[in-house]
């Protein structure tokens, strides 16, 4: 592999040099924005503790961008950035997976099976309905939403006690599973931290207990205290969140005392609203409890012998429209669905933009003025990658190399879009946005599995295409822990740019955020590990919560870089002795007034002070991109 890669790079470098003699269309041209300090979106620090280096570009070859990825760079639109790993508050390590070695976890297999059942018609989803106000509930403490449970109704019992009991148990089991799906959806969206939560348990509320509750509770049927369990689990598992680091938790579920059961319950209810379809039951978040009510207006007039059961023709004896298996003996007609995955070159699409707006506002609570068409274009549509069409000679996949949008369409409806770059050695996943109504299908996890599979399938067309890049991995950020669940993954050493197995890196990162990983890359067995690593080194995290929270993600990998404000500080030149290592910048190609000239042939055209500062800038540039790329790409002064 290494030999083939070097040969390919040499060949591509030769072709680029040849193209420069006639035109500049096939070259990489960058503008050096220098170092930037800003507040951190990961640790929520108010100080300007996030430090990175930025480059602007309107044109970059796929080989050059591949090499930049392998030096820790990423792109947001036409802006390239790389964390200053030894200085930034939250070091971000490039993470990748060799697709052919991928071993799916049990949870990832469950995601695939869930999607398959959904497509076969044995698993169903629901659509949102409007919120229904409860006149008896305080706005501050309670809200009420219809929950889509088809054919659930309060009716007189027409069967024996055993049948009634079985029907109620089916309903409670379904509701418990549905709440569990919502908890997973909240984890995938980053609302909850990456920890193991208890299983939700929905219980029937007795008639006697309803009578002692507040007015309006007569039609209360079921309840769960899962929000209290989630809050307690967070407090036990993340004790450091109590003092100073609470900003790492979503502010939507915390108050001054830490994780709030009341806010957690309201968050769960909002997701149930997104999944709802019919008005058979309604759900209300009340002071930390999730309560399920009959939607019938006269539910309170039923006698104690009455119960919630399922009409004869409904599916699964409880949930024909819910997220559970259907009973084929009760359903002779099964609605099958068709999933289509379309790969298209990056371009603006109004349907995609509408889905992106809905996703950002519903999942990330963005306001409409922060989800503009111009920001969407800059972030996810604009690309500097020079498209390479397919060649049919085994060196380029059928789609070509470049930037793409992978659309997931179910029965003609766009439900998710993955923004990806396809490069000579990898598919680089950049961002994913999806329809909140389909959160129960774990679209982040499912799309990652599809992208991994795409790499494996296309190796037949391009032998060098072997890796799946998941963006950045920040060990201290719970939203990114899911990435390591795609095993066996590797992290990029921030100093020597060697790939190190995550199993080796994890216990090192448990001790401190910045580690020169290649110092430990040869520690392949327990006997050679230092004492503090020996017990943990082979552990690989499998608590996969979905790509979203990271796109993504991957979710916030690039978003903080949408509108960079880069520039050198006033005293930066005086820091050259400690900030920039010496290097021969003579062969760096300078772009000036439409010409391409090596610095050694141009430097005497500058005054001494100008030449000294430019040499400093070029040395710093060479340090962050490497000598080979510094001499291959055009350093624009225009």
Coordinates of C-alpha atoms in Angstrom, one line a residue:
X1 CA 0.0 0.0 0.0
X2 CA 2.7 2.4 1.0
X3 CA 4.7 1.8 -2.2
X4 CA 1.6 2.2 -4.4
X5 CA 0.7 5.5 -2.6
X6 CA 4.2 7.0 -3.1
X7 CA 4.1 6.0 -6.8
X8 CA 0.7 7.5 -7.2
X9 CA 1.8 10.8 -5.5
X10 CA 4.9 11.0 -7.6
X11 CA 2.8 10.6 -10.8
X12 CA 0.2 13.1 -9.7
X13 CA 2.9 15.6 -8.8
X14 CA 4.5 15.2 -12.2
X15 CA 1.2 15.8 -14.0
X16 CA 0.6 18.9 -11.9
X17 CA 4.0 20.3 -12.7
X18 CA 3.3 19.7 -16.4
X19 CA -0.1 21.4 -16.3
X20 CA 1.4 24.5 -14.7
X21 CA 3.4 25.2 -17.7
X22 CA 0.3 25.9 -19.8
X23 CA -2.4 27.0 -17.3
X24 CA -3.3 27.1 -13.6
X25 CA -6.5 25.2 -13.6
X26 CA -5.0 22.0 -12.2
X27 CA -3.1 23.6 -9.3
X28 CA -3.6 24.3 -5.7
X29 CA -3.6 28.0 -4.7
X30 CA -3.8 29.0 -1.1
X31 CA -3.9 32.2 1.0
X32 CA -2.3 32.0 4.4
X33 CA -4.6 33.4 7.1
X34 CA -2.1 32.5 9.9
X35 CA -3.0 31.7 13.4
X36 CA -6.3 32.4 15.1
X37 CA -7.5 32.4 18.7
X38 CA -11.2 32.1 19.5
X39 CA -13.6 30.8 22.1
X40 CA -14.1 27.0 22.0
X41 CA -17.3 25.4 21.0
X42 CA -16.4 22.1 22.6
X43 CA -15.4 23.0 26.1
X44 CA -17.5 26.2 26.1
X45 CA -14.5 28.1 27.5
X46 CA -15.1 31.9 27.5
X47 CA -11.4 32.5 27.0
X48 CA -9.9 32.6 23.5
X49 CA -8.4 29.1 24.1
X50 CA -9.1 27.5 20.7
X51 CA -6.1 28.0 18.5
X52 CA -5.8 27.0 14.9
X53 CA -4.1 27.8 11.6
X54 CA -6.2 28.8 8.6
X55 CA -5.8 28.8 4.8
X56 CA -8.2 30.1 2.2
X57 CA -8.5 28.5 -1.2
X58 CA -10.6 28.5 -4.3
X59 CA -8.7 25.7 -6.0
X60 CA -7.0 22.6 -4.6
X61 CA -6.2 19.3 -6.2
X62 CA -7.6 16.1 -4.8
X63 CA -4.0 14.8 -4.2
X64 CA -3.0 17.9 -2.3
X65 CA -6.1 17.9 -0.1
X66 CA -5.6 14.2 0.6
X67 CA -2.1 15.0 1.8
X68 CA -3.4 17.9 3.9
X69 CA -5.9 15.5 5.6
X70 CA -3.0 13.3 6.5
X71 CA -1.4 16.2 8.2
X72 CA -4.4 17.0 10.3
X73 CA -6.2 19.6 8.1
X74 CA -10.0 19.8 7.4
X75 CA -12.1 22.0 5.3
X76 CA -15.3 24.0 5.8
X77 CA -16.4 25.2 2.4
X78 CA -13.4 26.8 0.8
X79 CA -11.7 27.4 4.2
X80 CA -9.0 25.0 5.4
X81 CA -8.0 24.8 9.1
X82 CA -5.7 22.8 11.4
X83 CA -5.7 22.9 15.2
X84 CA -2.5 24.0 16.9
X85 CA -2.5 20.7 18.8
X86 CA 0.1 21.5 21.5
X87 CA -1.6 24.8 22.3
X88 CA -5.3 24.6 21.7
X89 CA -7.6 23.8 24.6
X90 CA -9.3 20.8 22.9
X91 CA -6.8 18.9 20.7
X92 CA -8.6 17.4 17.7
X93 CA -7.0 14.2 16.2
X94 CA -7.8 13.1 12.7
X95 CA -9.5 9.7 12.9
X96 CA -9.9 7.1 10.2
X97 CA -10.9 3.5 9.6
X98 CA -9.6 1.0 7.1
X99 CA -12.9 -0.1 5.5
X100 CA -11.8 -3.6 4.7
X101 CA -11.0 -4.2 8.4
X102 CA -14.2 -2.8 9.8
X103 CA -15.9 -4.9 12.5
X104 CA -19.4 -3.7 13.2
X105 CA -20.5 -3.6 16.9
X106 CA -23.8 -5.1 18.1
X107 CA -25.4 -1.7 18.1
X108 CA -24.3 -1.0 14.6
X109 CA -25.8 -4.3 13.5
X110 CA -29.0 -3.4 15.2
X111 CA -29.1 -0.2 13.3
X112 CA -28.9 -2.1 10.0
X113 CA -31.6 -4.6 11.0
X114 CA -33.9 -1.8 12.2
X115 CA -33.6 0.0 8.8
X116 CA -34.2 -3.3 7.0
X117 CA -37.4 -4.0 9.1
X118 CA -38.5 -0.5 8.4
X119 CA -38.1 -0.9 4.6
X120 CA -39.8 -4.3 4.7
X121 CA -42.8 -2.8 6.5
X122 CA -42.4 -4.5 9.8
X123 CA -41.2 -1.4 11.5
X124 CA -43.0 1.9 11.0
X125 CA -42.4 5.6 11.7
X126 CA -44.7 8.5 12.6
X127 CA -44.9 12.0 11.5
X128 CA -45.3 15.1 13.7
X129 CA -48.6 16.6 14.6
X130 CA -49.5 19.9 16.2
X131 CA -49.0 20.6 19.9
X132 CA -52.2 20.5 21.9
X133 CA -52.4 22.9 24.8
X134 CA -53.6 21.5 28.1
X135 CA -55.8 24.1 29.8
X136 CA -55.2 22.5 33.2
X137 CA -51.4 22.5 32.9
X138 CA -49.0 25.3 33.9
X139 CA -47.0 26.5 30.9
X140 CA -43.8 26.5 33.0
X141 CA -44.2 22.9 34.2
X142 CA -46.2 21.0 31.7
X143 CA -46.7 20.7 27.9
X144 CA -48.8 18.2 26.0
X145 CA -48.3 16.6 22.6
X146 CA -50.2 14.0 20.7
X147 CA -48.3 10.8 20.5
X148 CA -48.8 8.7 17.4
X149 CA -50.0 5.3 18.7
X150 CA -52.4 3.9 16.1
X151 CA -55.6 2.2 17.2
X152 CA -55.0 2.9 20.9
X153 CA -58.2 3.9 22.5
X154 CA -60.0 3.8 25.8
X155 CA -62.8 1.3 25.4
X156 CA -64.8 -1.2 27.4
X157 CA -63.2 -4.5 27.9
X158 CA -64.7 -7.2 25.7
X159 CA -62.3 -10.0 26.6
X160 CA -61.2 -11.8 29.7
X161 CA -58.8 -10.4 32.2
X162 CA -55.8 -12.3 30.8
X163 CA -56.3 -10.7 27.4
X164 CA -56.7 -7.3 28.9
X165 CA -53.5 -7.8 30.8
X166 CA -51.6 -8.9 27.7
X167 CA -52.9 -5.9 25.8
X168 CA -51.7 -3.5 28.5
X169 CA -48.3 -5.1 28.7
X170 CA -47.9 -4.8 24.9
X171 CA -48.8 -1.2 25.1
X172 CA -46.4 -0.5 28.0
X173 CA -43.7 -2.4 26.2
X174 CA -44.2 -0.4 23.1
X175 CA -44.2 2.9 25.0
X176 CA -41.0 1.9 26.8
X177 CA -39.3 1.0 23.6
X178 CA -40.4 4.3 22.0
X179 CA -39.0 6.3 24.9
X180 CA -35.8 4.3 24.6
X181 CA -35.6 5.2 21.0
X182 CA -36.0 8.9 21.9
X183 CA -33.2 8.7 24.5
X184 CA -30.9 7.3 21.8
X185 CA -32.0 10.1 19.4
X186 CA -31.1 12.7 22.1
X187 CA -27.7 11.0 22.5
X188 CA -27.1 11.0 18.7
X189 CA -28.0 14.7 18.5
X190 CA -25.6 15.5 21.4
X191 CA -28.2 16.6 23.9
X192 CA -27.2 13.8 26.3
X193 CA -23.6 12.7 27.0
X194 CA -22.0 9.5 25.7
X195 CA -22.8 7.2 28.6
X196 CA -25.0 4.2 29.2
X197 CA -28.5 5.1 30.3
X198 CA -31.0 2.9 32.1
X199 CA -33.7 1.3 30.1
X200 CA -37.0 3.2 30.1
X201 CA -39.9 1.5 31.9
X202 CA -43.4 2.8 31.3
X203 CA -45.9 1.8 34.0
X204 CA -49.7 1.8 34.3
X205 CA -51.1 4.5 36.6
X206 CA -53.8 2.9 38.8
X207 CA -57.3 4.4 39.0
X208 CA -56.9 5.1 42.7
X209 CA -53.7 7.1 42.1
X210 CA -55.3 9.2 39.4
X211 CA -58.0 10.4 41.8
X212 CA -55.4 11.9 44.2
X213 CA -53.5 13.7 41.5
X214 CA -54.2 17.2 40.2
X215 CA -57.2 18.1 38.2
X216 CA -56.9 17.0 34.6
X217 CA -55.2 13.7 35.5
X218 CA -58.4 11.6 35.2
X219 CA -57.3 10.4 31.8
X220 CA -53.8 9.7 32.8
X221 CA -53.0 6.1 31.8
X222 CA -49.2 5.5 31.9
X223 CA -46.1 7.2 33.3
X224 CA -42.3 6.9 33.4
X225 CA -39.7 8.5 35.6
X226 CA -36.9 8.0 33.1
X227 CA -35.9 11.7 33.2
X228 CA -35.0 11.3 36.9
X229 CA -32.9 8.2 36.1
X230 CA -31.1 10.0 33.3
X231 CA -30.3 13.0 35.4
X232 CA -29.0 10.8 38.2
X233 CA -26.9 8.7 35.8
X234 CA -25.3 11.9 34.3
X235 CA -24.5 13.1 37.8
X236 CA -22.9 9.8 38.8
X237 CA -21.0 9.3 35.6
X238 CA -19.8 12.8 35.1
X239 CA -19.1 14.2 38.5
X240 CA -16.8 16.9 37.1
X241 CA -19.8 18.5 35.4
X242 CA -20.9 19.9 38.7
X243 CA -18.2 22.4 39.1
X244 CA -16.8 24.5 36.3
X245 CA -17.3 22.0 33.5
X246 CA -21.0 22.0 33.3
X247 CA -20.8 23.9 30.0
X248 CA -20.0 20.6 28.3
X249 CA -23.5 19.4 28.9
X250 CA -26.3 20.7 26.7
X251 CA -27.7 23.8 28.3
X252 CA -31.2 22.6 27.2
X253 CA -31.1 19.9 29.9
X254 CA -29.3 21.7 32.8
X255 CA -30.2 24.4 35.3
X256 CA -28.2 25.9 38.1
X257 CA -28.2 22.6 40.0
X258 CA -27.0 20.5 37.1
X259 CA -28.9 18.0 35.0
X260 CA -32.6 18.8 35.4
X261 CA -35.3 16.0 35.3
X262 CA -37.9 18.6 34.3
X263 CA -35.8 19.9 31.3
X264 CA -34.8 16.3 30.3
X265 CA -38.5 15.2 30.3
X266 CA -39.4 18.2 28.1
X267 CA -36.6 17.4 25.7
X268 CA -37.8 13.8 25.4
X269 CA -41.3 15.0 24.8
X270 CA -40.2 17.3 22.0
X271 CA -38.7 14.3 20.3
X272 CA -41.9 12.3 20.8
X273 CA -43.7 15.2 19.2
X274 CA -41.4 14.8 16.1
X275 CA -42.3 11.1 15.9
X276 CA -46.0 11.5 16.5
X277 CA -48.6 10.7 13.8
X278 CA -52.0 10.1 15.2
X279 CA -53.9 11.3 18.3
X280 CA -54.6 7.9 20.0
X281 CA -52.5 8.9 23.0
X282 CA -51.0 12.2 24.1
X283 CA -47.8 12.7 26.1
X284 CA -47.1 15.4 28.6
X285 CA -43.9 16.3 30.3
X286 CA -44.8 17.3 33.9
X287 CA -42.2 18.2 36.5
X288 CA -39.8 15.5 35.3
X289 CA -42.3 12.8 34.6
X290 CA -43.4 11.7 31.1
X291 CA -47.1 11.0 31.3
X292 CA -49.3 9.3 28.7
X293 CA -52.9 10.2 28.5
X294 CA -56.0 9.2 26.6
X295 CA -56.9 11.7 23.9
X296 CA -60.6 10.9 24.3
X297 CA -62.5 13.8 25.7
X298 CA -64.6 11.8 28.1
X299 CA -61.9 9.4 29.3
X300 CA -62.7 10.2 32.9
X301 CA -66.1 8.7 32.7
X302 CA -64.9 5.2 32.2
X303 CA -65.2 2.7 35.0
X304 CA -62.3 0.9 36.7
X305 CA -63.0 -2.2 34.7
X306 CA -62.2 -0.4 31.5
X307 CA -58.7 -0.5 30.1
X308 CA -56.6 0.5 27.1
X309 CA -56.6 -2.1 24.4
X310 CA -56.1 -2.4 20.7
X311 CA -58.7 -2.7 18.1
X312 CA -58.8 -6.0 16.4
X313 CA -57.2 -5.1 13.1
X314 CA -54.3 -3.1 14.5
X315 CA -50.7 -4.3 14.1
X316 CA -48.5 -5.9 16.7
X317 CA -51.5 -6.0 19.0
X318 CA -50.5 -2.4 19.9
X319 CA -48.7 -0.2 17.5
X320 CA -49.3 -0.6 13.8
X321 CA -48.0 2.9 13.3
X322 CA -45.3 2.9 16.0
X323 CA -41.7 1.9 16.1
X324 CA -42.2 -1.8 16.7
X325 CA -42.6 -5.1 14.8
X326 CA -45.9 -5.8 13.2
X327 CA -47.8 -9.1 13.6
X328 CA -48.1 -10.6 10.2
X329 CA -51.0 -12.8 11.2
X330 CA -53.0 -9.7 11.9
X331 CA -51.8 -7.8 8.9
X332 CA -52.1 -9.4 5.5
X333 CA -51.0 -6.3 3.7
X334 CA -47.5 -5.0 4.5
X335 CA -46.4 -1.7 3.2
X336 CA -42.9 -2.0 1.9
X337 CA -40.7 1.1 1.4
X338 CA -38.0 1.9 -1.1
X339 CA -34.7 3.4 -0.1
X340 CA -32.7 5.1 -2.8
X341 CA -29.2 6.5 -2.2
X342 CA -28.1 9.1 -4.8
X343 CA -24.6 10.4 -5.1
X344 CA -24.4 13.8 -6.8
X345 CA -21.7 16.4 -7.1
X346 CA -21.8 19.2 -4.6
X347 CA -24.3 21.9 -5.7
X348 CA -27.1 24.0 -4.2
X349 CA -30.4 22.1 -4.0
X350 CA -33.5 23.9 -2.5
X351 CA -34.9 20.6 -1.1
X352 CA -31.6 19.9 0.6
X353 CA -31.5 23.4 2.0
X354 CA -35.0 23.1 3.4
X355 CA -34.1 19.9 5.1
X356 CA -30.9 21.4 6.5
X357 CA -32.9 24.3 8.0
X358 CA -35.3 22.0 9.6
X359 CA -32.6 19.8 11.0
X360 CA -30.6 22.7 12.4
X361 CA -33.6 24.4 14.1
X362 CA -35.2 21.2 15.5
X363 CA -32.1 19.2 16.5
X364 CA -29.6 22.0 17.3
X365 CA -32.1 24.7 18.3
X366 CA -30.6 27.2 15.8
X367 CA -32.6 30.3 15.2
X368 CA -33.8 31.0 11.6
X369 CA -31.4 33.9 11.2
X370 CA -28.5 31.6 11.8
X371 CA -29.5 29.1 9.1
X372 CA -29.4 31.3 6.0
X373 CA -28.9 30.2 2.5
X374 CA -25.6 32.0 2.2
X375 CA -24.2 30.3 5.3
X376 CA -25.4 27.0 4.1
X377 CA -23.7 27.5 0.7
X378 CA -20.4 28.5 2.4
X379 CA -20.5 25.6 4.8
X380 CA -21.7 22.6 2.8
X381 CA -22.0 23.5 -0.9
X382 CA -18.9 25.6 -1.8
X383 CA -15.8 23.5 -2.4
X384 CA -12.3 24.2 -3.7
X385 CA -11.7 20.6 -4.8
X386 CA -10.9 20.2 -8.5
X387 CA -13.2 17.5 -9.8
X388 CA -11.5 14.6 -11.5
X389 CA -13.8 12.6 -13.8
X390 CA -13.7 8.8 -14.0
X391 CA -11.1 7.3 -16.3
X392 CA -12.0 3.7 -16.5
X393 CA -8.4 2.6 -15.9
X394 CA -8.7 1.5 -12.3
X395 CA -7.4 4.7 -10.8
X396 CA -10.6 6.7 -10.3
X397 CA -14.0 5.5 -9.1
X398 CA -17.0 5.7 -11.4
X399 CA -18.2 8.9 -9.7
X400 CA -14.9 10.6 -10.0
X401 CA -13.0 12.4 -7.3
X402 CA -14.3 15.6 -5.6
X403 CA -17.0 16.9 -3.3
X404 CA -20.4 15.2 -3.3
X405 CA -23.8 15.1 -1.6
X406 CA -25.1 11.6 -0.8
X407 CA -28.9 11.8 -0.7
X408 CA -31.0 9.2 1.2
X409 CA -34.6 9.1 -0.3
X410 CA -37.4 6.9 1.1
X411 CA -40.4 6.6 -1.1
X412 CA -39.5 9.8 -2.9
X413 CA -39.0 11.8 0.2
X414 CA -35.5 13.2 1.0
X415 CA -34.7 12.1 4.6
X416 CA -31.0 12.7 4.9
X417 CA -28.0 14.2 3.2
X418 CA -24.3 13.2 3.8
X419 CA -21.7 15.8 2.6
X420 CA -18.6 13.9 1.7
X421 CA -15.3 14.3 -0.2
X422 CA -14.0 11.4 -2.3
X423 CA -10.2 11.4 -2.6
X424 CA -7.5 9.0 -3.9
X425 CA -7.1 7.2 -0.6
X426 CA -10.4 7.8 1.3
X427 CA -14.0 8.9 1.6
X428 CA -13.9 11.8 4.0
X429 CA -17.2 12.4 5.8
X430 CA -17.8 16.1 6.4
X431 CA -21.4 16.5 7.7
X432 CA -24.8 14.9 7.9
X433 CA -28.2 16.4 8.3
X434 CA -31.5 14.5 8.4
X435 CA -35.2 14.7 8.9
X436 CA -36.0 14.7 12.7
X437 CA -39.0 12.5 12.0
X438 CA -36.6 9.7 11.2
X439 CA -34.4 10.0 14.3
X440 CA -35.6 6.6 15.5
X441 CA -33.7 5.0 12.5
X442 CA -30.4 6.4 13.8
X443 CA -29.5 8.1 10.4
X444 CA -26.0 9.1 11.6
X445 CA -25.0 5.5 12.3
X446 CA -26.7 4.1 9.3
X447 CA -25.1 6.6 6.9
X448 CA -21.7 5.9 8.3
X449 CA -22.2 2.2 7.7
X450 CA -23.3 3.0 4.1
X451 CA -20.2 5.2 3.6
X452 CA -17.9 2.5 4.9
X453 CA -19.6 0.0 2.6
X454 CA -19.2 2.4 -0.4
X455 CA -15.5 2.5 0.2
X456 CA -15.3 -1.3 0.2
X457 CA -17.4 -1.7 -3.0
X458 CA -15.4 0.9 -4.9
X459 CA -12.0 -0.6 -4.2
X460 CA -12.6 -2.7 -7.3
X461 CA -12.6 0.5 -9.3
X462 CA -9.8 2.3 -7.4
X463 CA -7.3 0.1 -5.5
X464 CA -5.9 3.0 -3.5
X465 CA -9.3 4.0 -2.1
X466 CA -9.2 2.1 1.2
X467 CA -10.0 4.4 4.1
X468 CA -13.0 6.1 5.7
X469 CA -12.2 9.4 7.4
X470 CA -14.6 10.5 10.2
X471 CA -13.2 14.0 10.7
X472 CA -11.8 15.0 14.1
X473 CA -11.8 13.1 17.3
X474 CA -11.7 15.1 20.6
X475 CA -11.3 12.7 23.5
X476 CA -12.6 15.3 26.0
X477 CA -15.8 15.9 24.0
X478 CA -18.5 13.3 24.6
X479 CA -20.2 14.2 21.4
X480 CA -17.3 12.7 19.4
X481 CA -16.8 9.5 21.4
X482 CA -19.0 7.6 19.0
X483 CA -16.4 7.9 16.2
X484 CA -14.1 5.4 17.9
X485 CA -16.9 2.8 17.9
X486 CA -16.2 2.3 14.2
X487 CA -13.5 -0.2 14.9
X488 CA -10.6 -0.7 14.4
X489 CA -9.9 3.0 14.0
X490 CA -6.7 5.0 14.0
X491 CA -5.7 8.5 15.2
X492 CA -3.1 10.7 13.5
X493 CA 0.0 11.6 15.6
X494 CA 0.0 15.4 15.8
X495 CA 3.8 15.6 15.6
X496 CA 5.1 12.9 13.2
X497 CA 1.8 12.3 11.3
X498 CA 1.9 8.6 11.7
X499 CA -1.3 6.6 12.3
X500 CA -1.7 5.0 15.7
X501 CA -4.4 2.4 16.6
X502 CA -7.1 3.9 18.8
X503 CA -6.6 1.0 21.2
X504 CA -3.1 2.3 21.9
X505 CA -4.2 6.0 21.9
X506 CA -7.2 5.8 24.2
X507 CA -5.5 5.1 27.6
X508 CA -2.9 7.8 26.8
X509 CA -5.6 10.4 26.0
X510 CA -7.4 9.4 29.2
X511 CA -4.5 10.9 31.1
X512 CA -3.9 14.1 29.1
X513 CA -5.5 15.7 26.0
X514 CA -2.3 16.2 24.0
X515 CA -0.1 13.2 23.4
X516 CA 2.6 12.6 20.8
X517 CA 1.0 9.3 19.8
X518 CA 3.8 7.9 17.7
X519 CA 6.0 7.7 20.8
X520 CA 3.8 4.7 21.7
X521 CA 2.9 3.3 18.3
X522 CA 5.1 0.3 18.7
X523 CA 3.5 -0.8 21.9
X524 CA 1.5 -3.6 20.4
X525 CA 1.3 -6.0 23.3
X526 CA 0.7 -5.8 27.0
X527 CA 4.2 -6.7 28.0
X528 CA 5.6 -3.6 26.3
X529 CA 3.1 -1.1 27.7
X530 CA 3.8 1.3 30.5
X531 CA 2.1 0.4 33.8
X532 CA -0.8 2.8 33.4
X533 CA -1.7 1.5 30.0
X534 CA -1.5 -2.3 30.4
X535 CA -5.0 -2.8 31.7
X536 CA -6.8 -0.6 29.2
X537 CA -4.9 -0.5 26.0
X538 CA -6.9 -3.1 24.1
X539 CA -10.3 -1.6 25.0
X540 CA -12.1 0.0 22.1
X541 CA -15.2 2.0 22.8
X542 CA -18.4 0.5 21.5
X543 CA -21.0 2.8 23.0
X544 CA -21.9 4.2 19.6
X545 CA -24.3 7.1 19.8
X546 CA -24.4 8.0 16.1
X547 CA -22.4 10.2 13.7
X548 CA -24.5 13.2 14.4
X549 CA -23.3 14.6 17.4
X550 CA -20.4 15.3 14.6
X551 CA -21.0 15.1 11.6
X552 CA -20.9 14.9 13.1
X553 CA -19.5 15.4 13.3
X554 CA -19.1 15.4 12.6
X555 CA -21.9 17.5 13.8
X556 CA -19.9 20.5 14.9
X557 CA -16.5 19.6 13.4
X558 CA -16.6 22.3 10.8
X559 CA -19.5 24.5 11.9
X560 CA -17.4 26.8 14.1
X561 CA -15.2 27.6 11.1
X562 CA -18.0 28.9 8.9
X563 CA -16.9 32.5 9.1
X564 CA -13.3 32.6 10.2
X565 CA -11.5 35.8 11.1
X566 CA -7.9 35.0 10.8
X567 CA -4.8 37.1 10.9
X568 CA -1.4 37.4 12.4
X569 CA -1.1 39.1 15.8
X570 CA 1.0 42.2 16.1
X571 CA 3.8 40.6 18.0
X572 CA 3.8 37.3 16.1
X573 CA 7.0 38.0 14.2
X574 CA 8.8 38.4 17.5
X575 CA 7.8 34.8 18.4
X576 CA 9.5 33.3 15.4
X577 CA 12.3 31.7 17.4
X578 CA 9.8 29.6 19.4
X579 CA 6.8 29.4 17.1
X580 CA 8.5 28.5 13.7
X581 CA 11.2 26.1 13.1
X582 CA 14.0 26.8 10.6
X583 CA 13.4 25.5 7.1
X584 CA 14.5 26.2 3.5
X585 CA 11.7 28.2 1.9
X586 CA 13.6 28.9 -1.3
X587 CA 11.5 26.5 -3.4
X588 CA 8.1 27.6 -2.3
X589 CA 6.1 28.7 -5.3
X590 CA 4.8 32.2 -4.9
X591 CA 1.7 33.5 -6.8
X592 CA 2.0 37.2 -7.6
X593 CA 0.3 39.2 -10.3
X594 CA -0.7 36.1 -12.3
X595 CA 2.8 34.6 -12.3
X596 CA 4.3 31.6 -10.5
X597 CA 7.8 32.3 -9.2
X598 CA 9.9 30.4 -6.6
X599 CA 10.7 32.5 -3.6
X600 CA 14.5 32.2 -4.2
X601 CA 14.0 34.0 -7.5
X602 CA 11.8 36.6 -6.0
X603 CA 13.0 37.5 -2.6
X604 CA 15.4 40.2 -3.6
X605 CA 12.6 42.2 -5.1
X606 CA 11.5 43.0 -1.6
X607 CA 13.0 45.4 0.9
X608 CA 14.9 43.8 3.7
X609 CA 12.2 44.2 6.3
X610 CA 9.5 42.9 3.9
X611 CA 11.7 40.0 3.0
X612 CA 12.4 39.1 6.6
X613 CA 8.7 39.1 7.5
X614 CA 7.7 37.1 4.4
X615 CA 10.4 34.5 5.2
X616 CA 8.9 34.2 8.6
X617 CA 5.5 33.7 7.1
X618 CA 6.8 31.1 4.7
X619 CA 8.6 29.1 7.4
X620 CA 5.4 29.1 9.5
X621 CA 3.5 28.0 6.4
X622 CA 6.0 25.2 5.7
X623 CA 5.7 24.0 9.3
X624 CA 2.0 23.5 9.2
X625 CA 1.6 22.0 5.7
X626 CA 5.0 20.2 5.3
X627 CA 7.9 20.7 2.9
X628 CA 6.4 18.7 0.0
X629 CA 3.1 20.5 0.0
X630 CA 4.7 23.9 0.6
X631 CA 6.7 23.5 -2.6
X632 CA 3.8 22.0 -4.5
X633 CA 1.0 24.4 -3.8
X634 CA 1.0 28.0 -4.8
X635 CA 1.4 30.5 -2.0
X636 CA -0.7 33.4 -3.1
X637 CA 0.3 37.0 -2.3
X638 CA -2.6 38.4 -4.4

